[in-house]
PDB file of C-alpha atoms in Angstrom:
ATOM      1  CA  MET A   1       3.307  25.120   9.492  1.00 67.00           C
ATOM      2  CA  ALA A   2       4.253  22.858   6.835  1.00 79.00           C
ATOM      3  CA  ILE A   3       8.025  22.415   5.933  1.00 86.00           C
ATOM      4  CA  ASN A   4       9.063  23.740   2.248  1.00 86.00           C
ATOM      5  CA  LEU A   5      12.012  21.300   1.524  1.00 82.00           C
ATOM      6  CA  GLN A   6      14.950  22.147  -0.289  1.00 83.00           C
ATOM      7  CA  LYS A   7      17.009  19.873  -2.072  1.00 83.00           C
ATOM      8  CA  GLY A   8      19.061  17.076   0.382  1.00 84.00           C
ATOM      9  CA  GLN A   9      17.205  18.699   3.166  1.00 87.00           C
ATOM     10  CA  LYS A  10      16.897  16.103   5.993  1.00 88.00           C
ATOM     11  CA  ILE A  11      14.085  16.058   8.687  1.00 88.00           C
ATOM     12  CA  ASP A  12      12.870  14.352  11.793  1.00 88.00           C
ATOM     13  CA  LEU A  13       9.363  13.113  11.470  1.00 89.00           C
ATOM     14  CA  ARG A  14       8.183  14.823  14.956  1.00 85.00           C
ATOM     15  CA  LYS A  15       5.437  17.328  14.709  1.00 82.00           C
ATOM     16  CA  GLU A  16       5.178  20.755  16.523  1.00 80.00           C
ATOM     17  CA  SER A  17       3.661  19.165  19.407  1.00 82.00           C
ATOM     18  CA  GLY A  18       6.635  16.479  19.321  1.00 82.00           C
ATOM     19  CA  GLU A  19       5.060  13.834  18.859  1.00 88.00           C
ATOM     20  CA  LYS A  20       6.174  11.416  16.299  1.00 88.00           C
ATOM     21  CA  LEU A  21       4.901  11.320  12.494  1.00 89.00           C
ATOM     22  CA  GLN A  22       3.541   7.564  12.222  1.00 92.00           C
ATOM     23  CA  ASN A  23       0.910   7.503   9.867  1.00 94.00           C
ATOM     24  CA  PHE A  24       0.717   9.628   6.666  1.00 95.00           C
ATOM     25  CA  CYS A  25       0.479   9.874   2.787  1.00 95.00           C
ATOM     26  CA  ILE A  26       3.307  10.565   0.426  1.00 95.00           C
ATOM     27  CA  GLY A  27       1.449  12.140  -2.744  1.00 93.00           C
ATOM     28  CA  VAL A  28       2.805  13.635  -6.064  1.00 89.00           C
ATOM     29  CA  ASN A  29       0.546  16.078  -7.890  1.00 89.00           C
ATOM     30  CA  TRP A  30       1.218  17.264 -11.480  1.00 85.00           C
ATOM     31  CA  GLY A  31      -0.537  18.716 -14.288  1.00 81.00           C
ATOM     32  CA  ALA A  32      -1.073  17.490 -17.928  1.00 81.00           C
ATOM     33  CA  ILE A  33       0.414  19.939 -21.123  1.00 78.00           C
ATOM     34  CA  GLU A  34      -1.453  22.256 -22.804  1.00 73.00           C
ATOM     35  CA  THR A  35      -0.236  23.650 -26.231  1.00 70.00           C
ATOM     36  CA  LYS A  36      -2.294  26.335 -27.955  1.00 66.00           C
ATOM     37  CA  ALA A  37      -3.626  25.497 -31.242  1.00 62.00           C
ATOM     38  CA  LEU A  38      -5.591  27.654 -34.202  1.00 61.00           C
ATOM     39  CA  PHE A  39      -4.240  31.002 -33.962  1.00 58.00           C
ATOM     40  CA  GLY A  40      -4.008  30.479 -29.933  1.00 57.00           C
ATOM     41  CA  LEU A  41      -7.943  30.582 -29.890  1.00 60.00           C
ATOM     42  CA  MET A  42      -7.729  26.605 -28.672  1.00 59.00           C
ATOM     43  CA  LYS A  43      -6.045  24.722 -26.427  1.00 69.00           C
ATOM     44  CA  ASN A  44      -4.708  20.843 -27.121  1.00 73.00           C
ATOM     45  CA  LYS A  45      -3.888  18.630 -24.223  1.00 76.00           C
ATOM     46  CA  GLN A  46      -1.707  16.067 -23.613  1.00 77.00           C
ATOM     47  CA  ASP A  47      -2.035  13.322 -21.059  1.00 79.00           C
ATOM     48  CA  VAL A  48       0.902  13.093 -18.708  1.00 82.00           C
ATOM     49  CA  ASP A  49       1.231   9.693 -17.029  1.00 84.00           C
ATOM     50  CA  LEU A  50       4.176   9.805 -14.020  1.00 88.00           C
ATOM     51  CA  ASP A  51       3.895   7.193 -11.602  1.00 93.00           C
ATOM     52  CA  LEU A  52       5.210   6.905  -8.114  1.00 95.00           C
ATOM     53  CA  SER A  53       6.945   3.985  -6.884  1.00 97.00           C
ATOM     54  CA  CYS A  54       9.096   2.973  -3.965  1.00 97.00           C
ATOM     55  CA  VAL A  55      11.493   0.242  -2.980  1.00 98.00           C
ATOM     56  CA  LEU A  56      12.246  -1.258   0.626  1.00 98.00           C
ATOM     57  CA  ILE A  57      15.878  -1.843   1.790  1.00 98.00           C
ATOM     58  CA  ASP A  58      16.568  -4.372   4.216  1.00 97.00           C
ATOM     59  CA  ASP A  59      19.195  -4.057   7.102  1.00 94.00           C
ATOM     60  CA  ASN A  60      21.415  -5.830   4.421  1.00 95.00           C
ATOM     61  CA  ASN A  61      21.141  -3.587   1.709  1.00 95.00           C
ATOM     62  CA  ASN A  62      18.864  -5.682  -0.362  1.00 96.00           C
ATOM     63  CA  VAL A  63      15.511  -4.948  -1.726  1.00 96.00           C
ATOM     64  CA  CYS A  64      13.053  -6.779   0.145  1.00 97.00           C
ATOM     65  CA  ASP A  65       9.811  -5.285  -0.980  1.00 98.00           C
ATOM     66  CA  HIS A  66       8.534  -2.832  -3.555  1.00 97.00           C
ATOM     67  CA  LEU A  67       5.276  -0.770  -4.849  1.00 97.00           C
ATOM     68  CA  TYR A  68       4.972  -0.012  -8.271  1.00 96.00           C
ATOM     69  CA  SER A  69       2.171  -0.221 -10.725  1.00 95.00           C
ATOM     70  CA  PRO A  70       0.631  -3.680 -12.056  1.00 95.00           C
ATOM     71  CA  LEU A  71       0.210  -2.046 -15.001  1.00 92.00           C
ATOM     72  CA  TYR A  72       4.243  -2.607 -16.224  1.00 94.00           C
ATOM     73  CA  ASN A  73       5.075  -5.273 -18.760  1.00 94.00           C
ATOM     74  CA  ILE A  74       6.051  -8.308 -16.861  1.00 95.00           C
ATOM     75  CA  GLN A  75       8.640  -9.601 -19.697  1.00 96.00           C
ATOM     76  CA  ILE A  76      10.307  -6.308 -19.227  1.00 95.00           C
ATOM     77  CA  LEU A  77      10.642  -6.355 -15.728  1.00 96.00           C
ATOM     78  CA  GLN A  78      11.824  -9.693 -15.508  1.00 96.00           C
ATOM     79  CA  GLN A  79      14.524  -8.378 -17.906  1.00 96.00           C
ATOM     80  CA  PHE A  80      15.756  -6.213 -14.789  1.00 96.00           C
ATOM     81  CA  GLY A  81      15.230  -9.169 -12.510  1.00 95.00           C
ATOM     82  CA  LEU A  82      12.166  -7.354 -10.937  1.00 96.00           C
ATOM     83  CA  PRO A  83       8.671  -9.115  -9.761  1.00 96.00           C
ATOM     84  CA  LYS A  84       5.285  -7.891 -11.087  1.00 97.00           C
ATOM     85  CA  GLY A  85       4.155  -4.568  -9.784  1.00 96.00           C
ATOM     86  CA  LYS A  86       1.888  -4.403  -6.707  1.00 97.00           C
ATOM     87  CA  LEU A  87       0.075  -1.728  -4.467  1.00 97.00           C
ATOM     88  CA  ASP A  88       0.487  -3.106  -0.939  1.00 98.00           C
ATOM     89  CA  THR A  89       3.676  -3.973   0.748  1.00 98.00           C
ATOM     90  CA  SER A  90       3.842  -7.345   2.256  1.00 97.00           C
ATOM     91  CA  ASP A  91       3.687  -6.240   5.800  1.00 96.00           C
ATOM     92  CA  GLY A  92       0.827  -4.248   4.792  1.00 96.00           C
ATOM     93  CA  ALA A  93       2.720  -0.947   5.961  1.00 97.00           C
ATOM     94  CA  LEU A  94       2.271   1.040   2.853  1.00 98.00           C
ATOM     95  CA  HIS A  95      -0.387   1.466   0.250  1.00 97.00           C
ATOM     96  CA  HIS A  96      -0.695   2.616  -3.067  1.00 97.00           C
ATOM     97  CA  THR A  97      -3.656   4.257  -4.453  1.00 94.00           C
ATOM     98  CA  GLY A  98      -3.289   2.819  -8.288  1.00 90.00           C
ATOM     99  CA  ASP A  99      -2.023   4.119 -11.175  1.00 85.00           C
ATOM    100  CA  ASP A 100      -2.837   7.731 -12.674  1.00 80.00           C
ATOM    101  CA  LEU A 101      -2.130   7.824 -16.163  1.00 78.00           C
ATOM    102  CA  GLN A 102      -3.469  11.645 -16.973  1.00 77.00           C
ATOM    103  CA  GLY A 103      -2.404  14.106 -14.543  1.00 77.00           C
ATOM    104  CA  ASP A 104      -4.491  16.952 -13.891  1.00 76.00           C
ATOM    105  CA  THR A 105      -6.433  17.820 -16.995  1.00 78.00           C
ATOM    106  CA  GLY A 106      -8.604  21.027 -15.793  1.00 74.00           C
ATOM    107  CA  GLY A 107      -5.436  22.983 -14.189  1.00 72.00           C
ATOM    108  CA  ASP A 108      -4.375  22.056 -10.639  1.00 73.00           C
ATOM    109  CA  ASP A 109      -6.965  20.796  -8.289  1.00 76.00           C
ATOM    110  CA  GLY A 110      -4.843  20.601  -5.341  1.00 75.00           C
ATOM    111  CA  LEU A 111      -5.329  17.071  -4.744  1.00 81.00           C
ATOM    112  CA  ASP A 112      -2.593  14.308  -5.448  1.00 89.00           C
ATOM    113  CA  ASN A 113      -2.312  12.084  -8.535  1.00 90.00           C
ATOM    114  CA  GLU A 114      -0.921   9.183  -6.962  1.00 94.00           C
ATOM    115  CA  ILE A 115      -0.604   8.801  -3.207  1.00 95.00           C
ATOM    116  CA  ILE A 116       1.497   5.841  -1.080  1.00 97.00           C
ATOM    117  CA  THR A 117       0.075   5.815   2.678  1.00 97.00           C
ATOM    118  CA  VAL A 118       2.362   4.945   5.125  1.00 97.00           C
ATOM    119  CA  ASN A 119       1.983   3.491   8.945  1.00 97.00           C
ATOM    120  CA  LEU A 120       5.679   3.056  10.269  1.00 96.00           C
ATOM    121  CA  ASP A 121       4.618   1.041  13.204  1.00 95.00           C
ATOM    122  CA  ARG A 122       3.626  -1.614  10.706  1.00 96.00           C
ATOM    123  CA  VAL A 123       6.708  -1.475   8.311  1.00 97.00           C
ATOM    124  CA  ALA A 124       8.625  -5.037   8.770  1.00 96.00           C
ATOM    125  CA  PRO A 125      11.470  -4.575  11.714  1.00 95.00           C
ATOM    126  CA  ASN A 126      14.452  -5.691   9.046  1.00 96.00           C
ATOM    127  CA  VAL A 127      13.600  -2.132   6.834  1.00 97.00           C
ATOM    128  CA  SER A 128      15.910   0.605   7.173  1.00 97.00           C
ATOM    129  CA  LYS A 129      15.417   2.617   4.020  1.00 97.00           C
ATOM    130  CA  ILE A 130      12.446   3.357   1.412  1.00 98.00           C
ATOM    131  CA  PHE A 131      13.236   5.232  -1.291  1.00 97.00           C
ATOM    132  CA  PHE A 132      10.517   6.926  -3.138  1.00 96.00           C
ATOM    133  CA  PHE A 133      11.049   7.600  -6.931  1.00 95.00           C
ATOM    134  CA  LEU A 134       8.968   9.237  -9.691  1.00 92.00           C
ATOM    135  CA  ASN A 135       9.039   7.656 -13.398  1.00 93.00           C
ATOM    136  CA  ASN A 136       7.395   9.334 -16.414  1.00 88.00           C
ATOM    137  CA  VAL A 137       5.907   6.830 -18.888  1.00 86.00           C
ATOM    138  CA  GLY A 138       6.084   9.232 -21.727  1.00 80.00           C
ATOM    139  CA  LYS A 139       8.458  11.155 -23.520  1.00 80.00           C
ATOM    140  CA  GLU A 140       8.319  14.441 -22.058  1.00 77.00           C
ATOM    141  CA  ASP A 141      10.889  15.690 -19.702  1.00 77.00           C
ATOM    142  CA  PHE A 142       9.972  17.366 -16.497  1.00 77.00           C
ATOM    143  CA  SER A 143      10.429  21.145 -17.503  1.00 76.00           C
ATOM    144  CA  GLN A 144       7.525  20.130 -20.002  1.00 78.00           C
ATOM    145  CA  ILE A 145       5.191  19.266 -17.313  1.00 81.00           C
ATOM    146  CA  PRO A 146       3.214  22.282 -15.813  1.00 79.00           C
ATOM    147  CA  TYR A 147       4.005  21.188 -12.340  1.00 79.00           C
ATOM    148  CA  ALA A 148       5.004  18.642 -10.018  1.00 81.00           C
ATOM    149  CA  LYS A 149       4.818  18.517  -6.246  1.00 84.00           C
ATOM    150  CA  ILE A 150       5.509  15.829  -3.506  1.00 87.00           C
ATOM    151  CA  ARG A 151       3.929  16.322  -0.304  1.00 90.00           C
ATOM    152  CA  MET A 152       3.866  14.343   3.350  1.00 92.00           C
ATOM    153  CA  PHE A 153       0.158  14.959   4.794  1.00 92.00           C
ATOM    154  CA  GLU A 154      -2.026  13.404   7.321  1.00 92.00           C
ATOM    155  CA  GLY A 155      -5.296  12.177   6.269  1.00 89.00           C
ATOM    156  CA  THR A 156      -6.214  10.040   3.861  1.00 89.00           C
ATOM    157  CA  PRO A 157      -5.917   9.940   0.089  1.00 87.00           C
ATOM    158  CA  GLN A 158      -9.649  11.524  -0.087  1.00 86.00           C
ATOM    159  CA  ARG A 159      -8.806  14.302   2.611  1.00 87.00           C
ATOM    160  CA  VAL A 160      -6.033  16.342   3.746  1.00 88.00           C
ATOM    161  CA  ASN A 161      -6.390  17.282   7.224  1.00 90.00           C
ATOM    162  CA  SER A 162      -2.721  18.879   7.591  1.00 91.00           C
ATOM    163  CA  VAL A 163       0.337  19.041   5.440  1.00 90.00           C
ATOM    164  CA  PHE A 164       3.431  18.334   7.309  1.00 92.00           C
ATOM    165  CA  ALA A 165       6.040  18.652   4.384  1.00 90.00           C
ATOM    166  CA  SER A 166       5.897  19.655   0.811  1.00 89.00           C
ATOM    167  CA  TYR A 167       8.702  19.986  -1.712  1.00 84.00           C
ATOM    168  CA  ASN A 168       8.246  21.350  -5.307  1.00 81.00           C
ATOM    169  CA  VAL A 169      10.151  19.143  -7.934  1.00 73.00           C
ATOM    170  CA  ALA A 170       9.327  21.211 -11.005  1.00 66.00           C
ATOM    171  CA  ALA A 171      10.762  24.453 -10.124  1.00 59.00           C
ATOM    172  CA  GLU A 172      14.711  23.479 -10.364  1.00 67.00           C
ATOM    173  CA  PRO A 173      16.424  23.881 -13.808  1.00 73.00           C
ATOM    174  CA  ALA A 174      18.219  20.544 -13.635  1.00 76.00           C
ATOM    175  CA  TYR A 175      15.259  18.986 -14.351  1.00 77.00           C
ATOM    176  CA  ALA A 176      14.813  19.971 -17.954  1.00 80.00           C
ATOM    177  CA  GLY A 177      15.834  16.818 -19.997  1.00 83.00           C
ATOM    178  CA  LYS A 178      14.868  14.334 -17.517  1.00 87.00           C
ATOM    179  CA  ARG A 179      12.219  11.608 -17.365  1.00 88.00           C
ATOM    180  CA  ALA A 180      12.815  10.280 -13.808  1.00 91.00           C
ATOM    181  CA  LEU A 181      13.397  11.691 -10.214  1.00 90.00           C
ATOM    182  CA  ILE A 182      14.758  10.236  -7.147  1.00 93.00           C
ATOM    183  CA  LEU A 183      12.199  11.917  -4.697  1.00 90.00           C
ATOM    184  CA  ALA A 184      13.026  10.977  -1.444  1.00 92.00           C
ATOM    185  CA  LYS A 185      13.813   8.077   1.275  1.00 94.00           C
ATOM    186  CA  LEU A 186      12.854   7.586   4.884  1.00 96.00           C
ATOM    187  CA  TYR A 187      15.282   5.703   6.733  1.00 96.00           C
ATOM    188  CA  LYS A 188      15.921   4.318  10.280  1.00 94.00           C
ATOM    189  CA  ARG A 189      18.556   5.538  12.647  1.00 91.00           C
ATOM    190  CA  ASN A 190      19.018   4.926  16.312  1.00 89.00           C
ATOM    191  CA  GLY A 191      15.543   2.888  15.841  1.00 88.00           C
ATOM    192  CA  GLU A 192      13.693   6.158  14.699  1.00 90.00           C
ATOM    193  CA  TRP A 193      12.562   7.176  11.169  1.00 94.00           C
ATOM    194  CA  LYS A 194      13.830  10.374   9.288  1.00 93.00           C
ATOM    195  CA  PHE A 195      12.989  12.083   5.825  1.00 93.00           C
ATOM    196  CA  ASP A 196      15.874  13.005   3.550  1.00 92.00           C
ATOM    197  CA  ALA A 197      14.494  14.917   0.249  1.00 89.00           C
ATOM    198  CA  ILE A 198      16.828  13.859  -2.303  1.00 91.00           C
ATOM    199  CA  GLY A 199      15.323  15.439  -5.455  1.00 86.00           C
ATOM    200  CA  ASP A 200      18.003  14.032  -8.087  1.00 90.00           C
ATOM    201  CA  PRO A 201      16.922  13.980 -11.553  1.00 89.00           C
ATOM    202  CA  VAL A 202      18.125  11.119 -13.763  1.00 91.00           C
ATOM    203  CA  ASP A 203      17.929  10.005 -17.327  1.00 89.00           C
ATOM    204  CA  ASP A 204      16.311   7.033 -16.883  1.00 92.00           C
ATOM    205  CA  SER A 205      13.687   5.725 -19.151  1.00 89.00           C
ATOM    206  CA  PHE A 206      12.130   2.867 -17.311  1.00 94.00           C
ATOM    207  CA  LEU A 207      11.670   2.073 -13.517  1.00 95.00           C
ATOM    208  CA  GLY A 208      14.141  -0.674 -13.780  1.00 96.00           C
ATOM    209  CA  GLN A 209      16.683   1.745 -14.535  1.00 96.00           C
ATOM    210  CA  THR A 210      15.598   3.570 -11.649  1.00 97.00           C
ATOM    211  CA  ILE A 211      15.782   0.888  -9.155  1.00 97.00           C
ATOM    212  CA  HIS A 212      19.074  -0.439 -10.038  1.00 97.00           C
ATOM    213  CA  ARG A 213      20.465   2.925  -9.735  1.00 97.00           C
ATOM    214  CA  ILE A 214      19.140   3.738  -6.064  1.00 97.00           C
ATOM    215  CA  VAL A 215      20.803  -0.094  -5.288  1.00 96.00           C
ATOM    216  CA  GLN A 216      23.866   0.769  -6.920  1.00 96.00           C
ATOM    217  CA  ASN A 217      24.749   4.700  -5.557  1.00 96.00           C
ATOM    218  CA  TYR A 218      21.983   5.273  -2.866  1.00 96.00           C
ATOM    219  CA  LEU A 219      22.529   3.198  -0.359  1.00 91.00           C
TER     220      LEU A 219
END
């Protein structure tokens, strides 16, 4: 049975068999916004561009690697001291499937719009924390988006074999008016990886602000 995560919940990455979860996907699924028009007889669809990203933190609490969209403006990133976006970590342990600019436009298709694949065996030994976060490139807040869900599952970006844990990030009233979410972190304790569902909504309008917030307040 998949674990239904609650805000602030911490879990061990062990399956019911006792085996460690080493290779998995972290995916986010969300819907485009629908509004009624022409006396309710027609529907207008508004694309929603959320960005799933992560930063890797080393043993000295410094950002040592990152995954975020290469589409971000490099000049704006440089204002925050950040490099160009990329889809693979330097150690090859994490891979991002790429930027989804719309969300589900035909209702919830049950598939994740953006996915980061994780192989914990390949994570560089100096990495102690991996933070996952979500930014809205548009101006909508999370109360306007029909649904947004994060889940950890075994399989591939194209095929879900079994869901290990899931977290509904659009059900909380506190998400109204917020355009970014610090979703969760993987962290290493006594040589073992664990997972923390953070679920904190924040006012950041740009990814660089969220990364600075993580470094200042969450390490």
